[in-house]
Coordinates of C-alpha atoms in Angstrom, one line a residue:
Chain A
E1 CA 0.0 9.5 8.8
V2 CA 2.2 11.3 6.2
Q3 CA 1.2 15.0 5.9
L4 CA 2.7 17.6 3.5
L5 CA 1.5 21.2 3.9
A6 CA 2.6 23.6 1.2
S7 CA 2.5 27.4 1.6
G8 CA 4.0 30.5 0.2
G9 CA 2.0 30.9 -3.0
G10 CA 0.4 34.2 -4.1
L11 CA 0.1 36.8 -6.8
V12 CA 3.5 38.1 -8.1
Q13 CA 4.4 40.3 -11.1
P14 CA 6.4 38.9 -14.0
G15 CA 10.1 38.8 -13.1
G16 CA 9.3 38.6 -9.4
S17 CA 10.2 35.9 -6.9
L18 CA 8.6 33.8 -4.2
R19 CA 9.7 31.1 -1.8
L20 CA 7.4 28.1 -1.5
S21 CA 7.6 26.0 1.7
C22 CA 6.4 22.6 2.6
A23 CA 6.1 21.2 6.1
A24 CA 6.4 17.5 6.3
S25 CA 5.4 15.1 9.1
G26 CA 4.6 11.5 9.8
F27 CA 7.8 9.9 8.3
T28 CA 11.5 10.0 8.7
F29 CA 12.0 13.1 6.6
K30 CA 15.7 12.9 6.0
S31 CA 15.5 9.5 4.4
Y32 CA 13.3 10.5 1.5
T33 CA 13.6 12.4 -1.7
M34 CA 11.2 15.3 -1.9
N35 CA 9.7 16.8 -5.1
W36 CA 7.7 19.8 -6.4
V37 CA 5.2 19.2 -9.1
R38 CA 2.9 21.8 -10.7
Q39 CA -0.3 22.0 -12.6
A40 CA -1.2 25.0 -14.6
P41 CA -4.9 25.9 -14.9
G42 CA -6.6 23.4 -17.2
K43 CA -3.3 21.6 -17.9
G44 CA -1.7 18.4 -16.8
L45 CA 0.9 17.6 -14.2
E46 CA 4.5 18.8 -14.7
W47 CA 7.3 17.6 -12.5
V48 CA 9.5 20.6 -11.5
S49 CA 12.3 19.6 -9.1
A50 CA 13.5 17.0 -6.6
I51 CA 16.1 16.9 -3.8
S52 CA 17.7 13.8 -2.3
G53 CA 17.2 13.0 1.4
S54 CA 20.6 14.4 2.4
G55 CA 20.1 17.5 0.2
G56 CA 23.3 16.6 -1.6
S57 CA 21.6 16.0 -5.0
T58 CA 19.1 18.2 -6.7
F59 CA 17.2 17.7 -10.0
Y60 CA 15.3 20.2 -12.2
A61 CA 13.1 20.2 -15.2
D62 CA 14.6 22.1 -18.2
S63 CA 11.8 24.6 -18.0
V64 CA 12.9 25.9 -14.6
K65 CA 16.6 25.2 -14.6
G66 CA 18.5 28.3 -13.6
R67 CA 15.4 30.1 -12.2
F68 CA 14.2 27.8 -9.5
T69 CA 16.2 26.4 -6.5
I70 CA 15.1 23.5 -4.3
S71 CA 16.5 23.1 -0.8
R72 CA 15.6 21.3 2.5
D73 CA 16.0 21.7 6.2
N74 CA 16.1 18.2 7.7
S75 CA 16.2 19.6 11.3
N76 CA 12.8 21.1 10.8
N77 CA 11.3 18.7 8.2
M78 CA 10.9 21.4 5.6
V79 CA 11.5 21.6 1.9
Y80 CA 11.6 24.8 -0.1
L81 CA 11.3 26.0 -3.7
Q82 CA 12.8 29.4 -4.4
V83 CA 11.2 30.6 -7.6
N84 CA 12.8 33.5 -9.4
S85 CA 12.4 35.4 -12.7
L86 CA 8.8 34.3 -12.8
R87 CA 6.9 34.2 -16.1
A88 CA 3.2 34.0 -16.9
E89 CA 3.6 30.3 -17.8
D90 CA 4.8 29.6 -14.2
T91 CA 1.2 30.2 -13.0
A92 CA 0.1 27.0 -11.5
T93 CA -0.7 25.1 -8.3
Y94 CA 2.5 23.7 -6.9
F95 CA 2.3 20.4 -5.1
C96 CA 4.9 19.3 -2.5
A97 CA 5.3 15.5 -2.9
K98 CA 7.3 12.7 -1.3
G99 CA 9.3 10.1 -3.1
P100 CA 10.7 6.7 -2.2
P101 CA 13.8 6.2 -0.1
N102 CA 16.2 6.5 -3.0
L103 CA 18.7 9.0 -4.2
N104 CA 16.9 9.5 -7.4
P105 CA 13.3 10.8 -8.0
L106 CA 11.9 7.5 -9.2
Y107 CA 8.2 8.2 -8.5
I108 CA 6.0 10.0 -6.0
D109 CA 4.1 8.1 -3.3
V110 CA 2.4 10.9 -1.3
W111 CA 1.2 14.3 -2.5
G112 CA 0.3 17.4 -0.5
Q113 CA -2.6 19.8 -1.3
G114 CA -0.7 22.4 -3.1
T115 CA -0.2 26.2 -3.1
T116 CA -1.2 28.5 -5.9
V117 CA 1.2 30.8 -7.7
T118 CA -0.2 33.4 -10.0
V119 CA 2.1 35.5 -12.2
S120 CA 0.4 38.6 -13.5
S121 CA 0.9 42.3 -13.8
Chain B
Q1 CA 11.5 17.4 -23.0
S2 CA 8.0 16.6 -24.4
A3 CA 5.4 14.9 -22.2
L4 CA 4.7 11.2 -22.5
T5 CA 1.8 10.6 -24.9
Q6 CA -1.6 9.5 -23.5
P7 CA -5.0 9.6 -25.1
A8 CA -6.9 12.7 -24.0
S9 CA -10.0 10.6 -23.0
V10 CA -11.2 7.1 -22.5
S11 CA -14.7 6.0 -21.6
G12 CA -16.4 2.8 -20.7
S13 CA -19.6 1.4 -19.1
P14 CA -19.8 0.2 -15.5
G15 CA -18.3 -3.3 -15.2
Q16 CA -16.2 -3.0 -18.4
S17 CA -12.4 -2.9 -18.6
I18 CA -10.5 0.0 -20.1
T19 CA -6.9 0.5 -21.0
I20 CA -4.9 3.8 -21.0
S21 CA -1.7 3.8 -23.0
C22 CA 1.4 5.9 -22.3
T23 CA 4.0 6.1 -25.0
G24 CA 7.6 7.4 -24.5
T25 CA 11.0 6.7 -25.8
S26 CA 14.1 4.7 -24.9
R27 CA 15.2 7.6 -22.7
D28 CA 12.3 7.2 -20.4
V29 CA 9.6 4.5 -20.5
G30 CA 11.6 2.1 -22.7
G31 CA 14.8 2.5 -20.7
H32 CA 13.9 1.0 -17.3
N33 CA 11.0 -0.1 -15.1
Y34 CA 10.3 3.1 -13.2
V35 CA 6.8 3.9 -14.6
S36 CA 4.1 5.1 -12.2
W37 CA 0.5 6.0 -12.6
Y38 CA -1.6 8.5 -10.6
Q39 CA -5.3 9.1 -10.2
H40 CA -6.4 12.7 -9.9
Y41 CA -9.7 14.1 -8.9
P42 CA -9.7 17.9 -9.8
G43 CA -9.1 20.0 -6.8
K44 CA -7.7 17.1 -4.8
A45 CA -4.1 15.8 -4.3
P46 CA -3.2 13.1 -6.9
K47 CA -2.9 9.5 -5.7
L48 CA -0.3 6.9 -6.6
I49 CA -2.0 3.8 -7.9
I50 CA 0.9 1.9 -9.7
Y51 CA 4.7 2.2 -9.4
D52 CA 7.6 0.2 -10.9
V53 CA 5.3 -0.6 -13.9
T54 CA 3.2 -3.2 -12.1
V55 CA 3.2 -2.7 -8.4
R56 CA 0.1 -1.6 -6.5
P57 CA 0.6 0.3 -3.3
S58 CA -1.1 -1.1 -0.2
G59 CA -4.8 -0.1 -0.2
V60 CA -5.1 0.4 -4.0
S61 CA -7.8 -1.8 -5.6
D62 CA -6.7 -4.8 -7.5
R63 CA -8.9 -3.6 -10.3
F64 CA -6.0 -1.4 -11.3
S65 CA -3.1 -3.1 -13.1
G66 CA -0.1 -1.9 -15.0
S67 CA 2.1 -3.3 -17.8
K68 CA 4.8 -2.3 -20.3
S69 CA 5.9 -3.3 -23.7
G70 CA 8.9 -1.6 -25.2
S71 CA 8.4 2.2 -24.8
T72 CA 4.7 2.0 -24.1
A73 CA 3.2 1.5 -20.7
S74 CA -0.5 0.7 -20.0
L75 CA -2.9 1.1 -17.2
T76 CA -5.9 -1.2 -17.1
I77 CA -9.0 -0.6 -15.0
S78 CA -11.1 -3.7 -14.7
G79 CA -14.7 -3.8 -13.5
L80 CA -15.1 0.0 -14.1
Q81 CA -17.0 1.8 -11.4
T82 CA -18.4 5.3 -11.2
E83 CA -15.8 6.4 -8.7
D84 CA -13.1 5.6 -11.2
E85 CA -14.1 8.7 -13.2
A86 CA -11.1 10.9 -12.8
D87 CA -7.9 12.1 -14.6
Y88 CA -5.1 9.6 -14.9
Y89 CA -1.4 10.4 -15.4
C90 CA 1.5 8.2 -16.3
C91 CA 5.0 9.2 -15.2
S92 CA 8.4 7.9 -16.0
Y93 CA 11.9 8.3 -14.6
T94 CA 14.3 9.5 -17.4
V95 CA 18.0 9.0 -18.3
G96 CA 18.4 12.7 -17.2
R97 CA 17.5 11.7 -13.7
T98 CA 14.2 13.6 -13.9
L99 CA 10.5 12.7 -13.9
L100 CA 8.3 13.1 -16.9
F101 CA 4.5 13.0 -16.8
G102 CA 2.1 12.2 -19.6
G103 CA -0.5 14.7 -20.7
G104 CA -3.2 13.0 -18.7
T105 CA -6.3 11.0 -19.7
K106 CA -9.8 11.8 -18.6
V107 CA -11.8 8.6 -17.8
T108 CA -15.5 8.8 -18.2
V109 CA -17.9 6.2 -16.9
L110 CA -20.9 6.1 -19.2

């Protein structure tokens, strides 16, 4: 069974940073694109970032480009999202999500439970 | 990039069919066949119900079906059941090699 366990969320001041982590299991991790998707309170889903299986290709939404960095550790089946220069509008639940075995983020086939980031002074 | 356009809400009675539209542009929905749909119960993880416009993952009810015409994709739920009451999101791969979600549609079973 595929499992995705996200962690690292919390309360942070505007301008602050956090590193979100996602532990994956139940599949050949290095073969699959991984994503982060967020949902602000009362709002819809927003795709944030993706990384190819090898880690050689990364993709970002315009809203986070230059502030967020996605990375992965295929030895330990982990994917990370470094979130810097946080703004109030980054407050959301962040879902770790698995994509198909393709270089590009074509869709998401499995979602984790999410970790909550709150940006407030 | 603006979200794909979905109706905010759709409702139907048990047993009826409903259709949710998802309108984009030639840079996303209209540019290829990588449209997916997700069912989301609040507080839970979303679930993939359609990918590549029309394909149902294993285990998803055949009451869910997808289609596309031009830059508008659609999700049809046939034989509406009370457990179908949830939020539904479309999503498209884009020319910028990103994913773009719709604003979401709340389905209510009357």
